[in-house]
Amino acid sequence: MKQALIVYPVFAVVLLTFVIGIWMLRLRIRAVKEEGLNPGYFLLNRGAKLPDGLAKVTQHYDNLFEMPVLFYVACLSVLATNSADIVFLCLAWFFVGARYAHAYIHTTYNGLKHRRLAFLAGTSIVAAMWIKLFIQLLAA
């Protein structure tokens, strides 16, 4: 299998991060211009109540710098050790699917049960990726 294929799922999660970040910026500008949020709020992210839509998108943006970091490191470790295979590639794409589902749920209707399931799916997939990598490295 071509090892560089493992980078494509990484790009997909990075793209999601940029899309959510741009959306958050637009919502912040709208909150200041149209909803009267004091721009000084963003100095320390305190002192006001954010509109619900902005709060959800901001929280999700922060989320994208938590579990996905373990995904990035796992993918780059597999690339660096030349141990990417079809199973690892499928796991990586399943993680992408779980993160996109989690993003959709979190930033729209925010159903806690569905959001939790998407989060647990992504977490389980990353755990499986790390276990697989560990086993492969032990066997090498």
Short mmCIF file of N, CA, C and O in Angstrom, two decimals:
data_model
loop_
_atom_site.label_atom_id
_atom_site.label_comp_id
_atom_site.label_asym_id
_atom_site.label_seq_id
_atom_site.Cartn_x
_atom_site.Cartn_y
_atom_site.Cartn_z
N MET A 1 0.84 -1.18 0.00
CA MET A 1 0.00 0.00 0.00
C MET A 1 0.88 1.24 0.00
O MET A 1 1.92 1.28 0.65
N LYS A 2 0.46 2.25 -0.72
CA LYS A 2 1.20 3.51 -0.75
C LYS A 2 1.06 4.21 0.60
O LYS A 2 -0.03 4.56 1.03
N GLN A 3 2.17 4.42 1.28
CA GLN A 3 2.17 4.97 2.64
C GLN A 3 1.56 6.37 2.73
O GLN A 3 0.91 6.70 3.72
N ALA A 4 1.75 7.17 1.70
CA ALA A 4 1.27 8.55 1.74
C ALA A 4 -0.26 8.64 1.79
O ALA A 4 -0.80 9.70 2.15
N LEU A 5 -0.97 7.56 1.51
CA LEU A 5 -2.43 7.58 1.57
C LEU A 5 -2.95 7.92 2.96
O LEU A 5 -4.05 8.44 3.12
N ILE A 6 -2.14 7.62 3.98
CA ILE A 6 -2.56 7.89 5.35
C ILE A 6 -2.66 9.39 5.63
O ILE A 6 -3.31 9.80 6.60
N VAL A 7 -2.08 10.20 4.78
CA VAL A 7 -2.12 11.65 4.99
C VAL A 7 -3.49 12.23 4.59
O VAL A 7 -3.91 13.24 5.15
N TYR A 8 -4.20 11.59 3.69
CA TYR A 8 -5.49 12.13 3.24
C TYR A 8 -6.54 12.25 4.36
O TYR A 8 -7.21 13.28 4.46
N PRO A 9 -6.68 11.23 5.21
CA PRO A 9 -7.61 11.43 6.33
C PRO A 9 -7.16 12.56 7.27
O PRO A 9 -8.00 13.27 7.83
N VAL A 10 -5.87 12.73 7.40
CA VAL A 10 -5.35 13.84 8.21
C VAL A 10 -5.80 15.17 7.60
O VAL A 10 -6.29 16.06 8.30
N PHE A 11 -5.65 15.29 6.28
CA PHE A 11 -6.12 16.51 5.60
C PHE A 11 -7.61 16.74 5.83
O PHE A 11 -8.05 17.87 6.00
N ALA A 12 -8.39 15.66 5.85
CA ALA A 12 -9.84 15.80 6.04
C ALA A 12 -10.17 16.37 7.42
O ALA A 12 -11.07 17.21 7.55
N VAL A 13 -9.44 15.95 8.45
CA VAL A 13 -9.69 16.50 9.79
C VAL A 13 -9.17 17.93 9.89
O VAL A 13 -9.79 18.79 10.52
N VAL A 14 -8.04 18.21 9.25
CA VAL A 14 -7.52 19.58 9.22
C VAL A 14 -8.52 20.50 8.52
O VAL A 14 -8.80 21.61 8.98
N LEU A 15 -9.09 20.03 7.41
CA LEU A 15 -10.10 20.81 6.69
C LEU A 15 -11.29 21.11 7.60
O LEU A 15 -11.77 22.25 7.65
N LEU A 16 -11.75 20.10 8.32
CA LEU A 16 -12.86 20.31 9.26
C LEU A 16 -12.51 21.38 10.28
O LEU A 16 -13.33 22.26 10.59
N THR A 17 -11.29 21.36 10.79
CA THR A 17 -10.85 22.34 11.77
C THR A 17 -10.88 23.75 11.19
O THR A 17 -11.36 24.69 11.83
N PHE A 18 -10.40 23.91 9.96
CA PHE A 18 -10.43 25.23 9.32
C PHE A 18 -11.86 25.70 9.06
O PHE A 18 -12.19 26.87 9.27
N VAL A 19 -12.72 24.79 8.61
CA VAL A 19 -14.12 25.16 8.34
C VAL A 19 -14.80 25.62 9.62
O VAL A 19 -15.46 26.66 9.65
N ILE A 20 -14.63 24.86 10.69
CA ILE A 20 -15.25 25.24 11.97
C ILE A 20 -14.63 26.55 12.47
O ILE A 20 -15.35 27.42 13.00
N GLY A 21 -13.33 26.74 12.31
CA GLY A 21 -12.68 27.98 12.73
C GLY A 21 -13.20 29.20 11.99
O GLY A 21 -13.45 30.25 12.59
N ILE A 22 -13.37 29.07 10.69
CA ILE A 22 -13.90 30.19 9.89
C ILE A 22 -15.34 30.47 10.27
O ILE A 22 -15.75 31.63 10.42
N TRP A 23 -16.12 29.42 10.47
CA TRP A 23 -17.50 29.58 10.91
C TRP A 23 -17.56 30.31 12.25
O TRP A 23 -18.34 31.22 12.46
N MET A 24 -16.67 29.91 13.18
CA MET A 24 -16.62 30.54 14.49
C MET A 24 -16.28 32.03 14.36
O MET A 24 -16.90 32.88 15.00
N LEU A 25 -15.33 32.36 13.51
CA LEU A 25 -14.95 33.76 13.30
C LEU A 25 -16.14 34.56 12.78
O LEU A 25 -16.42 35.67 13.26
N ARG A 26 -16.85 34.01 11.82
CA ARG A 26 -18.02 34.71 11.27
C ARG A 26 -19.09 34.91 12.34
O ARG A 26 -19.72 35.97 12.41
N LEU A 27 -19.30 33.89 13.18
CA LEU A 27 -20.28 34.02 14.26
C LEU A 27 -19.84 35.05 15.30
O LEU A 27 -20.67 35.78 15.85
N ARG A 28 -18.55 35.12 15.56
CA ARG A 28 -18.03 36.13 16.49
C ARG A 28 -18.27 37.54 15.96
O ARG A 28 -18.70 38.42 16.70
N ILE A 29 -17.97 37.73 14.70
CA ILE A 29 -18.18 39.05 14.08
C ILE A 29 -19.67 39.42 14.13
O ILE A 29 -20.03 40.54 14.48
N ARG A 30 -20.52 38.45 13.80
CA ARG A 30 -21.96 38.71 13.84
C ARG A 30 -22.43 39.03 15.27
O ARG A 30 -23.27 39.90 15.47
N ALA A 31 -21.89 38.31 16.26
CA ALA A 31 -22.29 38.55 17.65
C ALA A 31 -21.92 39.97 18.09
O ALA A 31 -22.68 40.61 18.82
N VAL A 32 -20.79 40.46 17.63
CA VAL A 32 -20.37 41.83 17.98
C VAL A 32 -21.21 42.85 17.22
O VAL A 32 -21.75 43.79 17.81
N LYS A 33 -21.36 42.66 15.91
CA LYS A 33 -22.05 43.64 15.07
C LYS A 33 -23.56 43.65 15.27
O LYS A 33 -24.17 44.71 15.31
N GLU A 34 -24.16 42.47 15.36
CA GLU A 34 -25.62 42.39 15.35
C GLU A 34 -26.24 42.09 16.71
O GLU A 34 -27.41 42.39 16.91
N GLU A 35 -25.48 41.48 17.59
CA GLU A 35 -26.08 41.06 18.86
C GLU A 35 -25.52 41.83 20.05
O GLU A 35 -25.83 41.50 21.20
N GLY A 36 -24.66 42.80 19.80
CA GLY A 36 -24.19 43.69 20.86
C GLY A 36 -23.16 43.10 21.80
O GLY A 36 -22.93 43.65 22.88
N LEU A 37 -22.52 42.01 21.41
CA LEU A 37 -21.47 41.46 22.27
C LEU A 37 -20.28 42.40 22.29
O LEU A 37 -19.82 42.86 21.24
N ASN A 38 -19.80 42.72 23.47
CA ASN A 38 -18.64 43.60 23.62
C ASN A 38 -17.41 42.88 23.07
O ASN A 38 -17.08 41.78 23.55
N PRO A 39 -16.69 43.49 22.12
CA PRO A 39 -15.50 42.82 21.57
C PRO A 39 -14.45 42.53 22.64
O PRO A 39 -13.64 41.63 22.49
N GLY A 40 -14.48 43.28 23.74
CA GLY A 40 -13.54 43.04 24.84
C GLY A 40 -13.71 41.67 25.47
O GLY A 40 -12.80 41.17 26.13
N TYR A 41 -14.86 41.06 25.24
CA TYR A 41 -15.09 39.70 25.76
C TYR A 41 -13.97 38.77 25.30
O TYR A 41 -13.51 37.91 26.05
N PHE A 42 -13.50 38.94 24.08
CA PHE A 42 -12.54 38.01 23.49
C PHE A 42 -11.11 38.19 24.01
O PHE A 42 -10.25 37.38 23.69
N LEU A 43 -10.88 39.20 24.82
CA LEU A 43 -9.56 39.35 25.43
C LEU A 43 -9.26 38.18 26.36
O LEU A 43 -8.16 37.62 26.34
N LEU A 44 -10.22 37.84 27.20
CA LEU A 44 -10.05 36.74 28.15
C LEU A 44 -11.16 35.70 28.07
O LEU A 44 -11.23 34.79 28.88
N ASN A 45 -12.05 35.87 27.08
CA ASN A 45 -13.21 34.99 26.91
C ASN A 45 -14.04 34.91 28.19
O ASN A 45 -14.45 33.84 28.62
N ARG A 46 -14.28 36.09 28.77
CA ARG A 46 -15.11 36.19 29.97
C ARG A 46 -15.87 37.51 29.96
O ARG A 46 -15.51 38.45 29.28
N GLY A 47 -16.88 37.54 30.81
CA GLY A 47 -17.57 38.79 31.04
C GLY A 47 -18.88 38.96 30.29
O GLY A 47 -19.50 40.01 30.38
N ALA A 48 -19.31 37.95 29.57
CA ALA A 48 -20.57 38.04 28.84
C ALA A 48 -21.06 36.63 28.54
O ALA A 48 -20.31 35.66 28.64
N LYS A 49 -22.31 36.54 28.17
CA LYS A 49 -22.88 35.27 27.74
C LYS A 49 -22.87 35.25 26.21
O LYS A 49 -23.41 36.16 25.59
N LEU A 50 -22.23 34.24 25.66
CA LEU A 50 -22.21 34.10 24.21
C LEU A 50 -23.57 33.65 23.70
O LEU A 50 -24.26 32.89 24.37
N PRO A 51 -23.93 34.06 22.50
CA PRO A 51 -25.12 33.48 21.87
C PRO A 51 -24.93 31.97 21.76
O PRO A 51 -23.80 31.49 21.56
N ASP A 52 -26.01 31.21 21.88
CA ASP A 52 -25.91 29.75 21.91
C ASP A 52 -25.18 29.18 20.69
O ASP A 52 -24.35 28.28 20.82
N GLY A 53 -25.49 29.67 19.51
CA GLY A 53 -24.85 29.15 18.30
C GLY A 53 -23.35 29.35 18.33
O GLY A 53 -22.58 28.45 17.99
N LEU A 54 -22.92 30.52 18.76
CA LEU A 54 -21.48 30.79 18.86
C LEU A 54 -20.85 29.93 19.95
O LEU A 54 -19.74 29.41 19.76
N ALA A 55 -21.53 29.75 21.06
CA ALA A 55 -20.99 28.92 22.14
C ALA A 55 -20.76 27.49 21.67
O ALA A 55 -19.71 26.89 21.95
N LYS A 56 -21.72 26.92 20.93
CA LYS A 56 -21.58 25.55 20.43
C LYS A 56 -20.41 25.43 19.46
O LYS A 56 -19.61 24.50 19.55
N VAL A 57 -20.32 26.36 18.53
CA VAL A 57 -19.26 26.28 17.52
C VAL A 57 -17.90 26.51 18.18
O VAL A 57 -16.92 25.83 17.85
N THR A 58 -17.82 27.43 19.13
CA THR A 58 -16.57 27.68 19.85
C THR A 58 -16.14 26.45 20.63
O THR A 58 -14.97 26.05 20.60
N GLN A 59 -17.10 25.83 21.32
CA GLN A 59 -16.77 24.63 22.08
C GLN A 59 -16.31 23.51 21.15
O GLN A 59 -15.36 22.79 21.45
N HIS A 60 -16.94 23.40 19.99
CA HIS A 60 -16.52 22.35 19.07
C HIS A 60 -15.13 22.64 18.49
O HIS A 60 -14.33 21.71 18.31
N TYR A 61 -14.87 23.89 18.21
CA TYR A 61 -13.54 24.26 17.71
C TYR A 61 -12.47 23.84 18.73
O TYR A 61 -11.45 23.25 18.37
N ASP A 62 -12.73 24.13 20.01
CA ASP A 62 -11.80 23.70 21.06
C ASP A 62 -11.65 22.18 21.06
O ASP A 62 -10.54 21.66 21.24
N ASN A 63 -12.75 21.47 20.87
CA ASN A 63 -12.77 20.01 20.81
C ASN A 63 -11.82 19.47 19.74
O ASN A 63 -11.23 18.40 19.92
N LEU A 64 -11.70 20.21 18.65
CA LEU A 64 -10.87 19.74 17.53
C LEU A 64 -9.37 19.81 17.83
O LEU A 64 -8.55 19.38 17.01
N PHE A 65 -9.02 20.31 19.01
CA PHE A 65 -7.62 20.32 19.43
C PHE A 65 -7.40 19.39 20.62
O PHE A 65 -6.42 19.51 21.34
N GLU A 66 -8.32 18.45 20.78
CA GLU A 66 -8.20 17.47 21.85
C GLU A 66 -7.98 16.08 21.24
O GLU A 66 -6.85 15.76 20.88
N MET A 67 -9.01 15.28 21.09
CA MET A 67 -8.86 13.91 20.56
C MET A 67 -8.18 13.85 19.19
O MET A 67 -7.36 12.96 18.95
N PRO A 68 -8.48 14.78 18.26
CA PRO A 68 -7.80 14.69 16.96
C PRO A 68 -6.28 14.78 17.05
O PRO A 68 -5.59 14.26 16.16
N VAL A 69 -5.74 15.36 18.10
CA VAL A 69 -4.28 15.42 18.24
C VAL A 69 -3.71 14.00 18.32
O VAL A 69 -2.68 13.70 17.70
N LEU A 70 -4.39 13.12 19.06
CA LEU A 70 -3.93 11.72 19.13
C LEU A 70 -4.03 11.04 17.77
O LEU A 70 -3.21 10.19 17.42
N PHE A 71 -5.05 11.40 17.00
CA PHE A 71 -5.22 10.88 15.64
C PHE A 71 -4.06 11.34 14.76
O PHE A 71 -3.47 10.53 14.03
N TYR A 72 -3.73 12.63 14.81
CA TYR A 72 -2.64 13.15 13.99
C TYR A 72 -1.33 12.44 14.31
O TYR A 72 -0.59 12.03 13.41
N VAL A 73 -1.04 12.30 15.58
CA VAL A 73 0.23 11.68 15.99
C VAL A 73 0.26 10.21 15.56
O VAL A 73 1.29 9.72 15.09
N ALA A 74 -0.86 9.52 15.70
CA ALA A 74 -0.90 8.11 15.28
C ALA A 74 -0.64 7.99 13.78
O ALA A 74 0.16 7.16 13.34
N CYS A 75 -1.31 8.83 13.00
CA CYS A 75 -1.13 8.77 11.54
C CYS A 75 0.30 9.12 11.14
O CYS A 75 0.89 8.45 10.28
N LEU A 76 0.85 10.14 11.75
CA LEU A 76 2.23 10.52 11.41
C LEU A 76 3.23 9.47 11.89
O LEU A 76 4.25 9.24 11.24
N SER A 77 2.93 8.80 13.01
CA SER A 77 3.80 7.73 13.49
C SER A 77 3.78 6.55 12.53
O SER A 77 4.82 5.95 12.24
N VAL A 78 2.60 6.23 12.03
CA VAL A 78 2.48 5.14 11.05
C VAL A 78 3.23 5.50 9.77
O VAL A 78 3.91 4.65 9.18
N LEU A 79 3.11 6.74 9.36
CA LEU A 79 3.82 7.18 8.16
C LEU A 79 5.34 7.12 8.39
O LEU A 79 6.08 6.60 7.55
N ALA A 80 5.78 7.60 9.54
CA ALA A 80 7.22 7.63 9.83
C ALA A 80 7.82 6.23 9.96
O ALA A 80 8.99 6.03 9.63
N THR A 81 7.03 5.29 10.44
CA THR A 81 7.54 3.92 10.61
C THR A 81 7.23 3.03 9.41
O THR A 81 7.50 1.83 9.45
N ASN A 82 6.64 3.65 8.38
CA ASN A 82 6.33 2.92 7.15
C ASN A 82 5.45 1.70 7.42
O ASN A 82 5.65 0.63 6.84
N SER A 83 4.49 1.87 8.34
CA SER A 83 3.66 0.73 8.72
C SER A 83 2.17 0.94 8.43
O SER A 83 1.33 0.25 8.99
N ALA A 84 1.86 1.86 7.53
CA ALA A 84 0.46 2.04 7.13
C ALA A 84 0.01 0.84 6.31
O ALA A 84 0.75 0.35 5.46
N ASP A 85 -1.17 0.37 6.61
CA ASP A 85 -1.77 -0.71 5.83
C ASP A 85 -3.24 -0.38 5.63
O ASP A 85 -3.73 0.64 6.11
N ILE A 86 -3.94 -1.25 4.94
CA ILE A 86 -5.34 -0.98 4.61
C ILE A 86 -6.20 -0.90 5.87
O ILE A 86 -7.15 -0.10 5.93
N VAL A 87 -5.91 -1.68 6.88
CA VAL A 87 -6.68 -1.64 8.12
C VAL A 87 -6.50 -0.28 8.79
O VAL A 87 -7.48 0.35 9.22
N PHE A 88 -5.27 0.16 8.87
CA PHE A 88 -5.00 1.47 9.50
C PHE A 88 -5.66 2.59 8.69
O PHE A 88 -6.24 3.51 9.26
N LEU A 89 -5.59 2.49 7.38
CA LEU A 89 -6.21 3.50 6.52
C LEU A 89 -7.73 3.53 6.72
O LEU A 89 -8.33 4.60 6.82
N CYS A 90 -8.33 2.37 6.81
CA CYS A 90 -9.79 2.31 7.05
C CYS A 90 -10.13 2.89 8.42
O CYS A 90 -11.11 3.65 8.55
N LEU A 91 -9.36 2.55 9.43
CA LEU A 91 -9.59 3.13 10.76
C LEU A 91 -9.50 4.65 10.71
O LEU A 91 -10.32 5.35 11.31
N ALA A 92 -8.51 5.15 9.98
CA ALA A 92 -8.34 6.61 9.87
C ALA A 92 -9.57 7.25 9.22
O ALA A 92 -10.06 8.28 9.69
N TRP A 93 -10.07 6.64 8.15
CA TRP A 93 -11.25 7.20 7.49
C TRP A 93 -12.50 7.07 8.36
O TRP A 93 -13.38 7.94 8.35
N PHE A 94 -12.59 5.99 9.13
CA PHE A 94 -13.72 5.85 10.07
C PHE A 94 -13.66 6.96 11.13
O PHE A 94 -14.69 7.50 11.53
N PHE A 95 -12.45 7.29 11.57
CA PHE A 95 -12.30 8.39 12.53
C PHE A 95 -12.78 9.69 11.90
O PHE A 95 -13.48 10.48 12.55
N VAL A 96 -12.41 9.92 10.65
CA VAL A 96 -12.86 11.13 9.95
C VAL A 96 -14.39 11.18 9.94
O VAL A 96 -14.99 12.20 10.26
N GLY A 97 -15.02 10.07 9.60
CA GLY A 97 -16.47 10.02 9.60
C GLY A 97 -17.06 10.32 10.96
O GLY A 97 -18.04 11.08 11.08
N ALA A 98 -16.46 9.76 12.01
CA ALA A 98 -16.95 10.00 13.36
C ALA A 98 -16.79 11.47 13.75
O ALA A 98 -17.68 12.06 14.38
N ARG A 99 -15.68 12.08 13.35
CA ARG A 99 -15.46 13.50 13.69
C ARG A 99 -16.42 14.41 12.93
O ARG A 99 -16.92 15.39 13.48
N TYR A 100 -16.67 14.10 11.67
CA TYR A 100 -17.61 14.92 10.90
C TYR A 100 -19.02 14.76 11.47
O TYR A 100 -19.77 15.74 11.57
N ALA A 101 -19.39 13.54 11.85
CA ALA A 101 -20.70 13.33 12.48
C ALA A 101 -20.77 14.10 13.80
O ALA A 101 -21.77 14.78 14.08
N HIS A 102 -19.73 14.01 14.59
CA HIS A 102 -19.69 14.72 15.87
C HIS A 102 -19.80 16.23 15.65
O HIS A 102 -20.55 16.92 16.36
N ALA A 103 -19.11 16.74 14.65
CA ALA A 103 -19.17 18.18 14.35
C ALA A 103 -20.58 18.59 13.95
O ALA A 103 -21.10 19.60 14.42
N TYR A 104 -21.20 17.80 13.10
CA TYR A 104 -22.56 18.12 12.65
C TYR A 104 -23.52 18.14 13.85
O TYR A 104 -24.29 19.08 14.03
N ILE A 105 -23.47 17.09 14.64
CA ILE A 105 -24.37 16.99 15.79
C ILE A 105 -24.12 18.13 16.77
O ILE A 105 -25.06 18.80 17.21
N HIS A 106 -22.87 18.35 17.11
CA HIS A 106 -22.51 19.35 18.13
C HIS A 106 -22.89 20.76 17.71
O HIS A 106 -23.33 21.56 18.52
N THR A 107 -22.71 21.08 16.45
CA THR A 107 -22.92 22.46 16.01
C THR A 107 -24.33 22.73 15.49
O THR A 107 -24.65 23.87 15.15
N THR A 108 -25.17 21.70 15.41
CA THR A 108 -26.54 21.92 14.96
C THR A 108 -27.50 21.65 16.11
O THR A 108 -27.64 22.46 17.00
N TYR A 109 -28.13 20.49 16.13
CA TYR A 109 -29.17 20.24 17.15
C TYR A 109 -28.60 19.84 18.51
O TYR A 109 -29.29 19.88 19.51
N ASN A 110 -27.33 19.44 18.56
CA ASN A 110 -26.60 19.18 19.79
C ASN A 110 -27.27 18.14 20.69
O ASN A 110 -27.30 18.29 21.91
N GLY A 111 -27.78 17.08 20.07
CA GLY A 111 -28.37 15.99 20.86
C GLY A 111 -27.29 15.24 21.61
O GLY A 111 -26.39 14.65 21.01
N LEU A 112 -27.38 15.29 22.93
CA LEU A 112 -26.32 14.74 23.77
C LEU A 112 -26.10 13.25 23.54
O LEU A 112 -24.95 12.80 23.45
N LYS A 113 -27.17 12.47 23.40
CA LYS A 113 -27.02 11.03 23.18
C LYS A 113 -26.28 10.75 21.86
O LYS A 113 -25.33 9.97 21.84
N HIS A 114 -26.69 11.41 20.79
CA HIS A 114 -26.04 11.21 19.49
C HIS A 114 -24.61 11.74 19.50
O HIS A 114 -23.70 11.10 18.94
N ARG A 115 -24.41 12.88 20.13
CA ARG A 115 -23.07 13.46 20.21
C ARG A 115 -22.13 12.54 20.98
O ARG A 115 -20.98 12.31 20.57
N ARG A 116 -22.62 11.98 22.09
CA ARG A 116 -21.81 11.06 22.88
C ARG A 116 -21.43 9.83 22.07
O ARG A 116 -20.29 9.37 22.09
N LEU A 117 -22.39 9.29 21.31
CA LEU A 117 -22.10 8.10 20.49
C LEU A 117 -21.03 8.40 19.43
O LEU A 117 -20.13 7.59 19.21
N ALA A 118 -21.14 9.55 18.78
CA ALA A 118 -20.13 9.93 17.78
C ALA A 118 -18.77 10.12 18.43
O ALA A 118 -17.75 9.69 17.89
N PHE A 119 -18.75 10.75 19.60
CA PHE A 119 -17.49 10.96 20.31
C PHE A 119 -16.87 9.63 20.72
O PHE A 119 -15.67 9.41 20.53
N LEU A 120 -17.69 8.74 21.29
CA LEU A 120 -17.17 7.44 21.72
C LEU A 120 -16.69 6.60 20.54
O LEU A 120 -15.70 5.88 20.65
N ALA A 121 -17.37 6.72 19.40
CA ALA A 121 -16.92 6.01 18.20
C ALA A 121 -15.53 6.51 17.81
O ALA A 121 -14.62 5.71 17.57
N GLY A 122 -15.36 7.82 17.74
CA GLY A 122 -14.06 8.38 17.38
C GLY A 122 -12.98 8.00 18.37
O GLY A 122 -11.85 7.64 17.98
N THR A 123 -13.30 8.07 19.66
CA THR A 123 -12.32 7.72 20.69
C THR A 123 -11.93 6.25 20.58
O THR A 123 -10.74 5.91 20.68
N SER A 124 -12.90 5.38 20.35
CA SER A 124 -12.61 3.95 20.21
C SER A 124 -11.74 3.67 19.00
O SER A 124 -10.83 2.84 19.05
N ILE A 125 -12.01 4.39 17.93
CA ILE A 125 -11.21 4.21 16.71
C ILE A 125 -9.77 4.64 16.94
O ILE A 125 -8.83 3.93 16.55
N VAL A 126 -9.58 5.78 17.58
CA VAL A 126 -8.21 6.23 17.86
C VAL A 126 -7.51 5.25 18.79
O VAL A 126 -6.32 4.94 18.60
N ALA A 127 -8.22 4.73 19.77
CA ALA A 127 -7.62 3.73 20.67
C ALA A 127 -7.20 2.50 19.87
O ALA A 127 -6.09 1.97 20.07
N ALA A 128 -8.05 2.05 18.96
CA ALA A 128 -7.71 0.90 18.12
C ALA A 128 -6.49 1.19 17.25
O ALA A 128 -5.63 0.32 17.06
N MET A 129 -6.40 2.41 16.75
CA MET A 129 -5.24 2.80 15.93
C MET A 129 -3.96 2.70 16.76
O MET A 129 -2.94 2.16 16.29
N TRP A 130 -4.01 3.19 17.98
CA TRP A 130 -2.82 3.15 18.84
C TRP A 130 -2.47 1.73 19.25
O TRP A 130 -1.28 1.37 19.30
N ILE A 131 -3.45 0.92 19.53
CA ILE A 131 -3.19 -0.48 19.89
C ILE A 131 -2.56 -1.20 18.71
O ILE A 131 -1.57 -1.93 18.86
N LYS A 132 -3.12 -1.00 17.52
CA LYS A 132 -2.57 -1.63 16.32
C LYS A 132 -1.13 -1.18 16.07
O LYS A 132 -0.26 -2.00 15.78
N LEU A 133 -0.89 0.11 16.20
CA LEU A 133 0.48 0.63 16.01
C LEU A 133 1.43 0.02 17.02
O LEU A 133 2.54 -0.42 16.67
N PHE A 134 1.01 -0.05 18.27
CA PHE A 134 1.86 -0.61 19.32
C PHE A 134 2.20 -2.08 19.02
O PHE A 134 3.36 -2.49 19.12
N ILE A 135 1.20 -2.84 18.64
CA ILE A 135 1.41 -4.26 18.32
C ILE A 135 2.35 -4.40 17.12
O ILE A 135 3.26 -5.25 17.12
N GLN A 136 2.14 -3.58 16.10
CA GLN A 136 3.01 -3.63 14.91
C GLN A 136 4.46 -3.31 15.28
O GLN A 136 5.38 -3.94 14.79
N LEU A 137 4.65 -2.32 16.15
CA LEU A 137 6.01 -1.95 16.53
C LEU A 137 6.65 -3.02 17.40
O LEU A 137 7.87 -3.28 17.29
N LEU A 138 5.88 -3.67 18.26
CA LEU A 138 6.42 -4.78 19.07
C LEU A 138 6.84 -5.94 18.17
O LEU A 138 7.86 -6.60 18.45
N ALA A 139 6.07 -6.19 17.15
CA ALA A 139 6.35 -7.31 16.25
C ALA A 139 7.53 -7.05 15.32
O ALA A 139 8.12 -8.00 14.79
N ALA A 140 7.86 -5.79 15.13
CA ALA A 140 8.92 -5.45 14.17
C ALA A 140 10.31 -5.75 14.70
O ALA A 140 10.59 -5.86 15.83
#
